[in-house]
Structures are given as structure tokens and as C-alpha cells.
PDB file of C-alpha atoms in Angstrom:
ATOM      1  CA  UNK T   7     -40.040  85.817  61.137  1.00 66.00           C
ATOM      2  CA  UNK T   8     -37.850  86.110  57.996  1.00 61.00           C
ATOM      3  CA  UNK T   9     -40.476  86.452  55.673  1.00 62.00           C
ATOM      4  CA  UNK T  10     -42.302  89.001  58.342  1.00 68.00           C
ATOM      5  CA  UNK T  11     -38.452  91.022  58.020  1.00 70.00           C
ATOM      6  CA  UNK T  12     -37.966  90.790  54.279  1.00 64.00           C
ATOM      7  CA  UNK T  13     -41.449  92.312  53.806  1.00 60.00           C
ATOM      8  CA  UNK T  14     -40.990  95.273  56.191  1.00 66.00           C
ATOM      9  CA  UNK T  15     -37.561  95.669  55.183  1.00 66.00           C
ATOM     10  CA  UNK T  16     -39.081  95.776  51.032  1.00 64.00           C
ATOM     11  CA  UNK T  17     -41.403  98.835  52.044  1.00 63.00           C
ATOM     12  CA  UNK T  18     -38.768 100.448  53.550  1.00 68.00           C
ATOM     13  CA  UNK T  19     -36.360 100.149  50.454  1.00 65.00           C
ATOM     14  CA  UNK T  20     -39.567 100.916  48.183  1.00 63.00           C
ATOM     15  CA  UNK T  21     -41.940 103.459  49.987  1.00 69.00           C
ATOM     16  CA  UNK T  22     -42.770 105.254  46.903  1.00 69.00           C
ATOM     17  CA  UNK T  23     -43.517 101.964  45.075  1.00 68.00           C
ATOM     18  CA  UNK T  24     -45.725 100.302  48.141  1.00 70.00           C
ATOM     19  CA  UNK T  25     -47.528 103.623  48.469  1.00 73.00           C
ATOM     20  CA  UNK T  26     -48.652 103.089  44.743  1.00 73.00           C
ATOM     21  CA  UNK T  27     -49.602 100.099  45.001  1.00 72.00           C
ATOM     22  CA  UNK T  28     -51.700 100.233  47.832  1.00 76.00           C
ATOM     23  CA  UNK T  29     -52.940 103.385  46.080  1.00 79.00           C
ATOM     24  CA  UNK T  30     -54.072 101.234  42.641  1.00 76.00           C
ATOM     25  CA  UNK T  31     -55.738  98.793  45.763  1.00 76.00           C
ATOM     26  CA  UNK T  32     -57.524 101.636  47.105  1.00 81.00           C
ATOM     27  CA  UNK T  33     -58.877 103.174  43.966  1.00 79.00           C
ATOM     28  CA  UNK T  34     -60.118  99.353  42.648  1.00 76.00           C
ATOM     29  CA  UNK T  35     -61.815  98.499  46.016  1.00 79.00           C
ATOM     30  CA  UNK T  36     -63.094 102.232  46.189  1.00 83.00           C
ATOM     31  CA  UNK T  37     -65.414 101.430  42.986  1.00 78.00           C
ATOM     32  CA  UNK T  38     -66.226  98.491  44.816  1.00 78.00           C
ATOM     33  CA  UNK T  39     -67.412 100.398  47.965  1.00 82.00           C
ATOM     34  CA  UNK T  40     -69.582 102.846  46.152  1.00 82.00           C
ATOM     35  CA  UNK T  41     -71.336 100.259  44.317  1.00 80.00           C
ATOM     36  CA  UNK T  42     -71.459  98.179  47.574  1.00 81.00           C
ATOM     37  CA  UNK T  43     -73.110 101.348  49.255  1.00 83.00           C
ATOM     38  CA  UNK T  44     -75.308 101.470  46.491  1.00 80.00           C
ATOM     39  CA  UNK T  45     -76.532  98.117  46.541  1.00 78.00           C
ATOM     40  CA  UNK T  46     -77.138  98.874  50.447  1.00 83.00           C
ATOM     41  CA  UNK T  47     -78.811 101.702  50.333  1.00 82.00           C
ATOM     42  CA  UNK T  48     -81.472 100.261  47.091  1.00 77.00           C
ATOM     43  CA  UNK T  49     -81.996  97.068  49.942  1.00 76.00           C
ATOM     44  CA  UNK T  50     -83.034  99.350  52.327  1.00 79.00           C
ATOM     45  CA  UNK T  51     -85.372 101.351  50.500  1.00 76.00           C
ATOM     46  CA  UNK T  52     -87.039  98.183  48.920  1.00 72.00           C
ATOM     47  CA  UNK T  53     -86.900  96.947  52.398  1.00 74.00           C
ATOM     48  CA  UNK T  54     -88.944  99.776  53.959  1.00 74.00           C
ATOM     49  CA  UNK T  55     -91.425  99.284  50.981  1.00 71.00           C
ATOM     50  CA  UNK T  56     -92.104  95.771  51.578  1.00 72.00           C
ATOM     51  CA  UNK T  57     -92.747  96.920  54.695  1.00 73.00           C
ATOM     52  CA  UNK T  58     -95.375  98.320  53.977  1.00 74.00           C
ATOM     53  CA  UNK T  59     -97.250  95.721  52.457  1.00 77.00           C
ATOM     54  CA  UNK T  60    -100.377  94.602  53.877  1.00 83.00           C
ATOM     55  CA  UNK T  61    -103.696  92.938  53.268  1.00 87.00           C
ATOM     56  CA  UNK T  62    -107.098  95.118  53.838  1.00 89.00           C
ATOM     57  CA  UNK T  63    -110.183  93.201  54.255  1.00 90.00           C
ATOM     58  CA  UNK T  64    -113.334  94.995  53.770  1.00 90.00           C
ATOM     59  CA  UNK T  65    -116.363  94.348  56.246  1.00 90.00           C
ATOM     60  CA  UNK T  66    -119.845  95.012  55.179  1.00 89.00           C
ATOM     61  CA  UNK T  67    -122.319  97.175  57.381  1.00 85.00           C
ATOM     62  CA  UNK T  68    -124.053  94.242  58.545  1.00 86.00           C
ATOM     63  CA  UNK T  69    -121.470  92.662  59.646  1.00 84.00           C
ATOM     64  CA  UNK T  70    -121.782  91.549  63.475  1.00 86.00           C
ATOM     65  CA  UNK T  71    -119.549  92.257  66.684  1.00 86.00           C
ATOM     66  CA  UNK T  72    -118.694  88.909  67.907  1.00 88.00           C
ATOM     67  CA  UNK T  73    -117.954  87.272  64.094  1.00 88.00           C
ATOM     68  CA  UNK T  74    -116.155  90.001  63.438  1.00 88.00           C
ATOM     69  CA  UNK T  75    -113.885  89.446  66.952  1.00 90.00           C
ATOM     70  CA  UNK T  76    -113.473  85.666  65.787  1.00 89.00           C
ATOM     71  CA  UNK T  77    -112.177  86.585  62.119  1.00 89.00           C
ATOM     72  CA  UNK T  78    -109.527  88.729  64.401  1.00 89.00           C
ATOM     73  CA  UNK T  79    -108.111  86.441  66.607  1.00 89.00           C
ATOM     74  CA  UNK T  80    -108.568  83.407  64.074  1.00 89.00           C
ATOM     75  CA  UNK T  81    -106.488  85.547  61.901  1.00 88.00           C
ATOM     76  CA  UNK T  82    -103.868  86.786  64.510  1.00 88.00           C
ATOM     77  CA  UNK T  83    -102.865  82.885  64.951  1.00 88.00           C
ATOM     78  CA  UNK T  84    -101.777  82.700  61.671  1.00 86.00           C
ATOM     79  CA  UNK T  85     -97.741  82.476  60.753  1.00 84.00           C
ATOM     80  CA  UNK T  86     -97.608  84.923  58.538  1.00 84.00           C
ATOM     81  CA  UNK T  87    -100.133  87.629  60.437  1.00 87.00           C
ATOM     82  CA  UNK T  88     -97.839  90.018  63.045  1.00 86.00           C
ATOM     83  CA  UNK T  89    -100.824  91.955  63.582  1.00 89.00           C
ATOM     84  CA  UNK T  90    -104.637  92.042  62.488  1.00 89.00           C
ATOM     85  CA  UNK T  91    -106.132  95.809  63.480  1.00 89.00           C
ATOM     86  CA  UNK T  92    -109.530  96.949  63.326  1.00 89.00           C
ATOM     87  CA  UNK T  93    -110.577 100.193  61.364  1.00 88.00           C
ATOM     88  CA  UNK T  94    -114.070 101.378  61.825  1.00 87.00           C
ATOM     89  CA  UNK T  95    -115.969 103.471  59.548  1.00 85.00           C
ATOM     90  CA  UNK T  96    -115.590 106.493  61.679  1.00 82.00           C
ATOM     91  CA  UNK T  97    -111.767 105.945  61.586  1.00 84.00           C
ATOM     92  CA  UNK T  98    -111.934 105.525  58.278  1.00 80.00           C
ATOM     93  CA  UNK T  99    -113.496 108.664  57.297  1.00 77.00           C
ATOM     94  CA  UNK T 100    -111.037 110.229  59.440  1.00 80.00           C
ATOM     95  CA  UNK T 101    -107.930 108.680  58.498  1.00 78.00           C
ATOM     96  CA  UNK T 102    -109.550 109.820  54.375  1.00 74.00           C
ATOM     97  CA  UNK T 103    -110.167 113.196  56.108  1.00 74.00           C
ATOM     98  CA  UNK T 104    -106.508 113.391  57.472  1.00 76.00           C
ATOM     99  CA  UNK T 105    -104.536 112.272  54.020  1.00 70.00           C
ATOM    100  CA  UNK T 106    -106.726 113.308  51.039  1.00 68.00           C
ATOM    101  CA  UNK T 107    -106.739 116.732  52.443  1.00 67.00           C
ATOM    102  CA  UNK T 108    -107.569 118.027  48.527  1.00 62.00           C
ATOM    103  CA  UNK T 109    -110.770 115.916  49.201  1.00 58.00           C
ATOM    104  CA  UNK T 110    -111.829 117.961  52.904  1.00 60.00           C
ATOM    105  CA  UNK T 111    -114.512 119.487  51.375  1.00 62.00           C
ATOM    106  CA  UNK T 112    -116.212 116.410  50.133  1.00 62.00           C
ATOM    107  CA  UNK T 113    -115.657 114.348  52.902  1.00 59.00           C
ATOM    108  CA  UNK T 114    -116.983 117.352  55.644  1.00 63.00           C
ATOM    109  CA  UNK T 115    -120.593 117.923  53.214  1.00 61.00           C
ATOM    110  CA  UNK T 116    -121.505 114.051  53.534  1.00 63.00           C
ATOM    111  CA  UNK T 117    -124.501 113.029  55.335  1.00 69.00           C
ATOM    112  CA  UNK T 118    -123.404 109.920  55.800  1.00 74.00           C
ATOM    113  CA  UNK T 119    -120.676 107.918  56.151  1.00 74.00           C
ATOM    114  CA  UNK T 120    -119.923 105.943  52.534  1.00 77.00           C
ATOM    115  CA  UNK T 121    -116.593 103.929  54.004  1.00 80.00           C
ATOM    116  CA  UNK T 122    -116.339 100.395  55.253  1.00 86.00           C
ATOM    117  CA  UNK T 123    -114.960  99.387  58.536  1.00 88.00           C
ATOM    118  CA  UNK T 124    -112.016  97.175  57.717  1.00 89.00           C
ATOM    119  CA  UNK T 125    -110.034  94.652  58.810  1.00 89.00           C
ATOM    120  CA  UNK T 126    -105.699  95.775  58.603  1.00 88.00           C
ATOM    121  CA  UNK T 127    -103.490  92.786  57.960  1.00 88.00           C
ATOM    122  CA  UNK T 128     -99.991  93.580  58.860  1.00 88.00           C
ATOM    123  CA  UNK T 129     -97.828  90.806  57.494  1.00 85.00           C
ATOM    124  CA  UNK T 130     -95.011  88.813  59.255  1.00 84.00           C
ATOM    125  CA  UNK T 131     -91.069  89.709  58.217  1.00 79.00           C
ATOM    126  CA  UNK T 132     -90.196  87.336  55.930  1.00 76.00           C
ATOM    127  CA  UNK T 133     -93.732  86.560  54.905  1.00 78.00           C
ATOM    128  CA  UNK T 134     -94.617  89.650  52.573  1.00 77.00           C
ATOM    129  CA  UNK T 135     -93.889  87.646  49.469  1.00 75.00           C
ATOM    130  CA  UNK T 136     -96.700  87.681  46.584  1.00 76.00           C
ATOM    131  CA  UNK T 137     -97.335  83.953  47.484  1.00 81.00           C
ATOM    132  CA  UNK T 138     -98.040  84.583  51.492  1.00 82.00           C
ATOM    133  CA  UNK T 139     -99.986  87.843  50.737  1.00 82.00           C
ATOM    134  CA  UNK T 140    -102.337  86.342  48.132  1.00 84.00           C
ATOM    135  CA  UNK T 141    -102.369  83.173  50.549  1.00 88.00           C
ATOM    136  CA  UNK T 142    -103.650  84.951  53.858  1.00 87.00           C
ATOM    137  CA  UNK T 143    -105.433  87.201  50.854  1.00 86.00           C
ATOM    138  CA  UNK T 144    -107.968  84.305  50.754  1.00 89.00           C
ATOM    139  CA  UNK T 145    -107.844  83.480  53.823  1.00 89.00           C
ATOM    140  CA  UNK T 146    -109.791  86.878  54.642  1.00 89.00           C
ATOM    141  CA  UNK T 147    -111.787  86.483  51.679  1.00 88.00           C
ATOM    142  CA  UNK T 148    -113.285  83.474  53.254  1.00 89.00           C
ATOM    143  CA  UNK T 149    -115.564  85.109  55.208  1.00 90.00           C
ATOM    144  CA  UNK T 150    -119.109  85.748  54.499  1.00 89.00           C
ATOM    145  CA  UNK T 151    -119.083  89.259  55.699  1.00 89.00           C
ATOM    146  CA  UNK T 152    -115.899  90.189  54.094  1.00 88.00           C
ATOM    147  CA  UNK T 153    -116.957  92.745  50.785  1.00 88.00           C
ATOM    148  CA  UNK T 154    -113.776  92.616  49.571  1.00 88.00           C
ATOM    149  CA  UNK T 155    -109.881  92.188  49.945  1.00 88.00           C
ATOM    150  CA  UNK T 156    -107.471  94.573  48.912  1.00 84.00           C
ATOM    151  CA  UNK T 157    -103.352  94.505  48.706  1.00 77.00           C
ATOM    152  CA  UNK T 158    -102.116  95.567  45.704  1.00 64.00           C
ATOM    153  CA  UNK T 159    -100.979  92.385  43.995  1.00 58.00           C
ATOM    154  CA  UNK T 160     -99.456  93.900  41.003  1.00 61.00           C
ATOM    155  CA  UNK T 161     -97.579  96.665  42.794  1.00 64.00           C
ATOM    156  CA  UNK T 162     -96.634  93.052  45.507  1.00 63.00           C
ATOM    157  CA  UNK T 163     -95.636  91.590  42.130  1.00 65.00           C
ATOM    158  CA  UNK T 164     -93.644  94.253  41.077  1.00 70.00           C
ATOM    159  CA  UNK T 165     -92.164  95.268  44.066  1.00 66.00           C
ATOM    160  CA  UNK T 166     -90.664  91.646  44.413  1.00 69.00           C
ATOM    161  CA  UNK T 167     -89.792  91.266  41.042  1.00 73.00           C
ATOM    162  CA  UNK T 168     -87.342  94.535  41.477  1.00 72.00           C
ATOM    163  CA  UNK T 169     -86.114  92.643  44.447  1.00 69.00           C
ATOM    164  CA  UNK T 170     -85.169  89.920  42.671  1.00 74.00           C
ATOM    165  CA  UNK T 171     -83.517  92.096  39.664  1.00 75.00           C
ATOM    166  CA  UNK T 172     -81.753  94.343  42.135  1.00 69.00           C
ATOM    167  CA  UNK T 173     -80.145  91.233  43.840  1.00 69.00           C
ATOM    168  CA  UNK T 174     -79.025  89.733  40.626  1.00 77.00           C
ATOM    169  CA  UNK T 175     -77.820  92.749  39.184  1.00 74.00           C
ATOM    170  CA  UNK T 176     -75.401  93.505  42.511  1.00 67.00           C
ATOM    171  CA  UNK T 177     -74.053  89.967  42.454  1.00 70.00           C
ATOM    172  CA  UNK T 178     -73.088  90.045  38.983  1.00 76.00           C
ATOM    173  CA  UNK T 179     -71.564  93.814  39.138  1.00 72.00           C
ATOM    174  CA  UNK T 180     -70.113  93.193  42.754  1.00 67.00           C
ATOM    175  CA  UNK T 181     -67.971  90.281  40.878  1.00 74.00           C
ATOM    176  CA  UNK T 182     -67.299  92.317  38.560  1.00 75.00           C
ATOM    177  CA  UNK T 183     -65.425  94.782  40.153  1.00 70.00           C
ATOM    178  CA  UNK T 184     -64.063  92.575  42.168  1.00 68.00           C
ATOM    179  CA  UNK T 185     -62.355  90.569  39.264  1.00 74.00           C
ATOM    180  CA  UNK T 186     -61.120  94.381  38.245  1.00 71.00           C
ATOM    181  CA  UNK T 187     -59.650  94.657  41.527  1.00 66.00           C
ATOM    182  CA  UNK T 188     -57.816  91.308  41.727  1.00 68.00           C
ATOM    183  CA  UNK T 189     -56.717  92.288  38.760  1.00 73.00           C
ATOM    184  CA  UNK T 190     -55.286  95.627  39.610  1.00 69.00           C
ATOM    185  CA  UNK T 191     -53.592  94.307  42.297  1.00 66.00           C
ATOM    186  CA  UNK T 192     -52.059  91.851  40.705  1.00 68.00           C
ATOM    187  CA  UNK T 193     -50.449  94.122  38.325  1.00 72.00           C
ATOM    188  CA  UNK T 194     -49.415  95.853  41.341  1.00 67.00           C
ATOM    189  CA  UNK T 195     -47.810  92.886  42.859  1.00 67.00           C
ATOM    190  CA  UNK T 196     -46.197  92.548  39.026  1.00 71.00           C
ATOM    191  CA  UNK T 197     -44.242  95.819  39.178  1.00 71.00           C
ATOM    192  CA  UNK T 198     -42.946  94.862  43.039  1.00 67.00           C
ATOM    193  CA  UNK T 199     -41.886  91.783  41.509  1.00 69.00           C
ATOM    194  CA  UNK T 200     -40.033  93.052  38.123  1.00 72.00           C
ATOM    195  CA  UNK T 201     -38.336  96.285  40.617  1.00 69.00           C
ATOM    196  CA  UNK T 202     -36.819  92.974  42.656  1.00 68.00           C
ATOM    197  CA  UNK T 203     -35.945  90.419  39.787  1.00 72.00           C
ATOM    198  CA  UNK T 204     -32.526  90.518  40.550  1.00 75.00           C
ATOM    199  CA  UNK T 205     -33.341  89.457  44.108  1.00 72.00           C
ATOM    200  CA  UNK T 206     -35.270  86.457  43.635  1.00 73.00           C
ATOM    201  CA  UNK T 207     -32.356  85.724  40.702  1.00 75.00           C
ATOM    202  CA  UNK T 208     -30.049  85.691  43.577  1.00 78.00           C
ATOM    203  CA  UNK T 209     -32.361  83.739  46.157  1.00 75.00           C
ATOM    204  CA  UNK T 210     -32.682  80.958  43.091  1.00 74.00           C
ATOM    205  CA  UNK T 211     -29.074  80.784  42.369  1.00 77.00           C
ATOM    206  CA  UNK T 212     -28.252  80.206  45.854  1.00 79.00           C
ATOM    207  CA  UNK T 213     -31.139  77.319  46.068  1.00 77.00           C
ATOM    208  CA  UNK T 214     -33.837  78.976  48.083  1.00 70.00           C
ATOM    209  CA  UNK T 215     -36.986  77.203  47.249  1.00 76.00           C
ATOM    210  CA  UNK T 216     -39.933  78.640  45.537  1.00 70.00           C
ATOM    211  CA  UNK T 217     -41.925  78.495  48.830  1.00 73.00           C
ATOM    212  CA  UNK T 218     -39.582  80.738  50.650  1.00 73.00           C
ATOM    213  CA  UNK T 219     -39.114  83.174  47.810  1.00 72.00           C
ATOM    214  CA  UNK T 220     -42.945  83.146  47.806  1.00 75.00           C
ATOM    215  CA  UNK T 221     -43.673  84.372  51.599  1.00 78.00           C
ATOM    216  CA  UNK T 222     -42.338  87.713  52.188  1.00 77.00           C
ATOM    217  CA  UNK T 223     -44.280  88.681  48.782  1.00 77.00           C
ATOM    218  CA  UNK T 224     -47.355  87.168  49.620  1.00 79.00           C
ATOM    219  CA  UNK T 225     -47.273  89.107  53.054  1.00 80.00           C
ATOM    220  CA  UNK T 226     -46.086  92.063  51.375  1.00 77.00           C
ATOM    221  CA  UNK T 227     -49.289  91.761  48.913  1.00 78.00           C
ATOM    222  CA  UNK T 228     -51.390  91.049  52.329  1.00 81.00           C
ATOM    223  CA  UNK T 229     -50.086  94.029  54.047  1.00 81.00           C
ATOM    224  CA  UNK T 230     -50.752  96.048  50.521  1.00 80.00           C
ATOM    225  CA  UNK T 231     -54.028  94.827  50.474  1.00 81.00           C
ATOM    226  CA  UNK T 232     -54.970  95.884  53.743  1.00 84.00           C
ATOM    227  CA  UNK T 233     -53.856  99.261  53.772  1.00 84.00           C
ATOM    228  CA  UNK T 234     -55.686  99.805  50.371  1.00 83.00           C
ATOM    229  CA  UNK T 235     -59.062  98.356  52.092  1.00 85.00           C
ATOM    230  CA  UNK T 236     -58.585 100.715  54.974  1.00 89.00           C
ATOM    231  CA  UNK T 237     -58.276 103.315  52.177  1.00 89.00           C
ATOM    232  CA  UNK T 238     -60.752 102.380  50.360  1.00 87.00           C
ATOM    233  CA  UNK T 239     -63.263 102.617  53.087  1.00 90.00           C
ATOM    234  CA  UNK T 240     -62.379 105.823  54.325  1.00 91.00           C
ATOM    235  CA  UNK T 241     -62.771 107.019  50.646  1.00 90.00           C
ATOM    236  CA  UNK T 242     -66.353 105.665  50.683  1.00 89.00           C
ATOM    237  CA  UNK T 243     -66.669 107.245  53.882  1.00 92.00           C
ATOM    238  CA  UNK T 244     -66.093 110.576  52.016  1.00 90.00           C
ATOM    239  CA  UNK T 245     -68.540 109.471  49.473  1.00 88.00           C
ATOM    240  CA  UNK T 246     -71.455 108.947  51.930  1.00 89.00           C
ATOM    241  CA  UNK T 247     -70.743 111.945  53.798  1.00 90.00           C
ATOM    242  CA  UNK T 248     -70.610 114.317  50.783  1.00 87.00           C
ATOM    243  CA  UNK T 249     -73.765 112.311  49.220  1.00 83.00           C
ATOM    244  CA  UNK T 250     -75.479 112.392  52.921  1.00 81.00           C
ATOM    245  CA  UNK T 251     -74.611 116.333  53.198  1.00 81.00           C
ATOM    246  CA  UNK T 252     -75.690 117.614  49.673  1.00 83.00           C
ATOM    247  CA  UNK T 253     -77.823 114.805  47.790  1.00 78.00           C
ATOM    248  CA  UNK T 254     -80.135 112.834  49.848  1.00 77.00           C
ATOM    249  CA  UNK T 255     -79.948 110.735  52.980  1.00 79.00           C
ATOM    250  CA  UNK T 256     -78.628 107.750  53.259  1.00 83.00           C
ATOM    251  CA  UNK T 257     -77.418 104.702  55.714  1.00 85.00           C
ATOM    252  CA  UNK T 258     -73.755 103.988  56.370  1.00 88.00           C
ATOM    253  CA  UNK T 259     -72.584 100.206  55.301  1.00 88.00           C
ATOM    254  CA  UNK T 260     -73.182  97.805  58.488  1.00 89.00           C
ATOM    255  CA  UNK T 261     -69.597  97.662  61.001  1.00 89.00           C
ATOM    256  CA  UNK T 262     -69.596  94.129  60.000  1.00 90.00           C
ATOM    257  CA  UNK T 263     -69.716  95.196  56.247  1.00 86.00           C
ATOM    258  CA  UNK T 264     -67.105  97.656  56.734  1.00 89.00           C
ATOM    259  CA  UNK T 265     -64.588  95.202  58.243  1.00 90.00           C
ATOM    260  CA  UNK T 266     -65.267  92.576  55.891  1.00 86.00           C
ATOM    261  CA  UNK T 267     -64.323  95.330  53.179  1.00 82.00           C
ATOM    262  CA  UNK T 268     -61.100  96.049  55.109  1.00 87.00           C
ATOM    263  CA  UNK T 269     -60.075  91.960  55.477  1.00 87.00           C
ATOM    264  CA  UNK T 270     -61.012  91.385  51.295  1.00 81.00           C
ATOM    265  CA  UNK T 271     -58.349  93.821  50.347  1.00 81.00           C
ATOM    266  CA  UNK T 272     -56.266  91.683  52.718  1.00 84.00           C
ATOM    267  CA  UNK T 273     -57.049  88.370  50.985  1.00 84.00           C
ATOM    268  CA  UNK T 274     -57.582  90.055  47.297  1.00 78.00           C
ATOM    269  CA  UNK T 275     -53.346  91.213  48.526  1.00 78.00           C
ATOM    270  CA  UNK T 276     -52.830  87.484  48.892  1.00 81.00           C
ATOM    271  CA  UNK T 277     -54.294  85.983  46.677  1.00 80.00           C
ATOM    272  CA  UNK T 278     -53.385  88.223  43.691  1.00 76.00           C
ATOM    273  CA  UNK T 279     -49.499  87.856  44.987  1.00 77.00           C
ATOM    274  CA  UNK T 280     -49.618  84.174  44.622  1.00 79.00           C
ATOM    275  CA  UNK T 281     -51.167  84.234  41.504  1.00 76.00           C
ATOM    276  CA  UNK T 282     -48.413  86.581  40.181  1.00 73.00           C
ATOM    277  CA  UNK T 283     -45.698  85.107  41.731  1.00 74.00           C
ATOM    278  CA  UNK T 284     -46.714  81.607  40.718  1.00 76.00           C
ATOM    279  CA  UNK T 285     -46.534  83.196  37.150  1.00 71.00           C
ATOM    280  CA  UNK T 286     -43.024  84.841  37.801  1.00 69.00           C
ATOM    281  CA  UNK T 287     -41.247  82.054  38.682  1.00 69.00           C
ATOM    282  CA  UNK T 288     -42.579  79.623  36.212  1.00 70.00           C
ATOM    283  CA  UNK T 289     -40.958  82.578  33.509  1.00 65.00           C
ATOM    284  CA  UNK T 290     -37.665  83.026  35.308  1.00 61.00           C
TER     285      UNK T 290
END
């Protein structure tokens, strides 16, 4: 309860100075947020892509009924098959017909129909990689009236690979700026400290212990730390909206996200107080 008292009753002496800090906090985790809706918003998008990915097995005109039915449900039972849907060559010209409209007139002057029936392979979540496509790849493949198998393995192996890249790339800036904001804050919690030296002079000189000199800072920091999260997210609120309203659409970061943002400026407060305070008292 003291340490709870000393740090309400240092924002109340230092308004101005609290304000600023949690200000510097703000602006630091506020670099973090955009990049962190950045990040987001580039997992999404290569999300709905991979989506997307599928393997298409082309029958040949010969190709009977009931064989065809067994490839289908043999298919289906596999792990990393959600769904297995048959296109026949009527659908096919029509689904051509109904997105290559610059091709109408070609497709309407034919006297007959030059497109396969195929077999759609919708892959499983989690199974889209470039090892499971190529795997159920073959698996279609297998089958004597299968033509050929189509999924696009160097756009699979490219698609992946930017995966990979984009996930490096956000760890390694993500700890970057948050180093930068530890850092900020810490030089935050610095100026608090030097505006009170003659305080903790006092505290030592009367024999108060490291520990409870350390407390109502390191709360103080907390507190700081907190309100400059809460800040920071309503900046990158401001962000989205603006980028949402005039650039291009976008998804908001995940609740969970959000208060995880909030509680890091809490324990980047904390932990960038005890590191400066550790260092302060060593000096003095």
C-alpha cells in the first residue's frame, strides 16, 4: 500500500512529467503497432492465397463412370483432401466461358467441346504446403485415366517461400522495435528518477533498503507503461481507420492482440524501471 501511495502521490506532484513519459511510451509502442498491423494484414493476404491452392487432375475422355467415382472417394479419405469435386467438360467450357470473357467468341464458334472433365482437389488447412500438394499431386497422378495433374508448384513454391521470409522478417523487426521501445522507456523512467534524486538520497540516508526504494518506481513505470499501451493502440486505431477509409481495406488486429499490446507496455513499464533503477542506485 505504500508503494501503491508513493506512486500516485509522484504523478500527482509530476503530471507534466508522467504525461511525457507515457507520451515517449506511446509514440515507441505506436511504431510497434503499425508494423504489428502490418505484419497482420501481409498474414492474411498470404493466408487467403494459400487458400487457394489446390490440385487439378485431368481425366481423359475415355475415362469410365464408376473408376472415376472410386478415384473420388479413395481420394476424399485422404488427410490432407477437405474436398475432391468433379468438373465435367460441359462445366468446364462454361466456367472458361464465364472468366475468359475476352475469349466468348472462341469458345461460342466451337463444334466441339476441346476441355477435359477434371477432378478439383481442395486441400486440408494446414496441409497446403509444397510437400503435401506435390504428395497428394502423385497420388492423382496414379491413375491410369488421369492425363495430367496440375497445381502450380512454382507459384506453391513461391508462395511459401514469401511465407517463410515474411515471418522472419516480422520477428526480427518486431524485436526491433521493441528493443527501441524498452529503450525509450527506460530513458523515461531515467528523467523520473534524476527529477527525484534528492528523494531516494533521503530514503538512503535514513536506511530504507534498495527494495523499498525500488517499488513505488517500478509501479510508477507499470502504470506509465500501461497508459502508453492504451495510447498506443488507440493511435493505431487511427491508423487503420484513416488507412481503411482512404487507402485500401484492411482487418483490425485480433481483441486478444490488442490486449496483449495494452499488458506489454505494462511489463516493457516494469521492466525498463528496474533496469534503470538497478543502474541508479548502483551510481548513487
Amino acid at each position: 500500500m505504500y508503494a501503491l501511495r508513493e506512486a500516485l502521490a509522484a504523478v500527482r506532484r509530476a503530471p507534466v512529467l508522467v504525461g511525457l513519459s507515457a507520451g515517449m511510451v506511446a509514440l515507441a509502442l505506436f511504431v510497434v503497432g503499425l508494423f504489428t498491423l502490418a505484419a497482420y494484414n501481409l498474414h492474411v493476404a498470404l493466408a487467403t492465397l494459400e487458400e487457394r491452392v489446390e490440385v487439378v487432375a485431368y481425366i481423359r475422355d475415355e475415362a469410365s463412370s464408376p473408376e472415376v467415382e472410386v478415384a473420388i472417394q479413395e481420394l476424399t479419405r485422404l488427410g490432407e483432401v477437405e474436398r475432391v469435386q468433379y468438373v465435367s467438360k460441359d462445366q468446364a467450357l462454361e466456367q472458361a466461358r464465364r472468366e475468359l470473357p475476352e475469349f466468348q467468341e472462341i469458345f461460342t464458334g466451337l463444334n466441339m467441346n476441346p476441355l477435359p472433365a477434371s477432378l478439383e482437389i481442395k486441400l486440408s488447412s494446414g496441409f497446403r504446403g509444397p510437400e503435401a500438394v506435390s504428395r497428394v499431386a502423385g497420388m492423382a497422378e496414379a491413375y491410369p485415366f488421369v492425363e495430367d495433374v496440375r497445381f502450380g508448384q512454382d507459384w506453391v513454391d513461391r508462395l511459401f517461400l514469401l511465407r517463410r521470409l515474411a515471418g522472419i522478417t516480422s520477428g526480427v523487426l518486431g524485436l526491433s522495435f521493441a528493443v527501441v521501445a524498452a529503450l525509450i522507456i527506460a530513458t523515461a523512467i531515467r528523467i523520473a528518477l534524476f527529477a527525484r534524486r534528492e528523494e531516494i538520497h533521503i530514503m538512503r540516508l535514513v536506511g530504507a533498503r534498495d527494495g523499498f526504494i525500488r517499488r513505488p518506481f517500478l509501479l510508477e513505470g507499470a502504470a506509465t507503461g500501461l497508459v502508453g499501451g492504451a495510447l498506443a493502440v488507440g493511435f493505431t486505431w487511427g491508423a487503420y481507420w484513416v488507412g481503411y477509409r482512404w487507402v485500401f481495406a484492411m482487418e483490425w488486429l485480433p481483441t486478444l492482440w490488442v490486449m496483449g499490446g495494452i499488458l506489454m507496455g505494462a511489463v516493457f513499464g516494469l521492466l525498463a524501471s528496474a533496469l534503470a533503477l538497478r543502474r541508479y542506485l548502483r551510481e548513487v
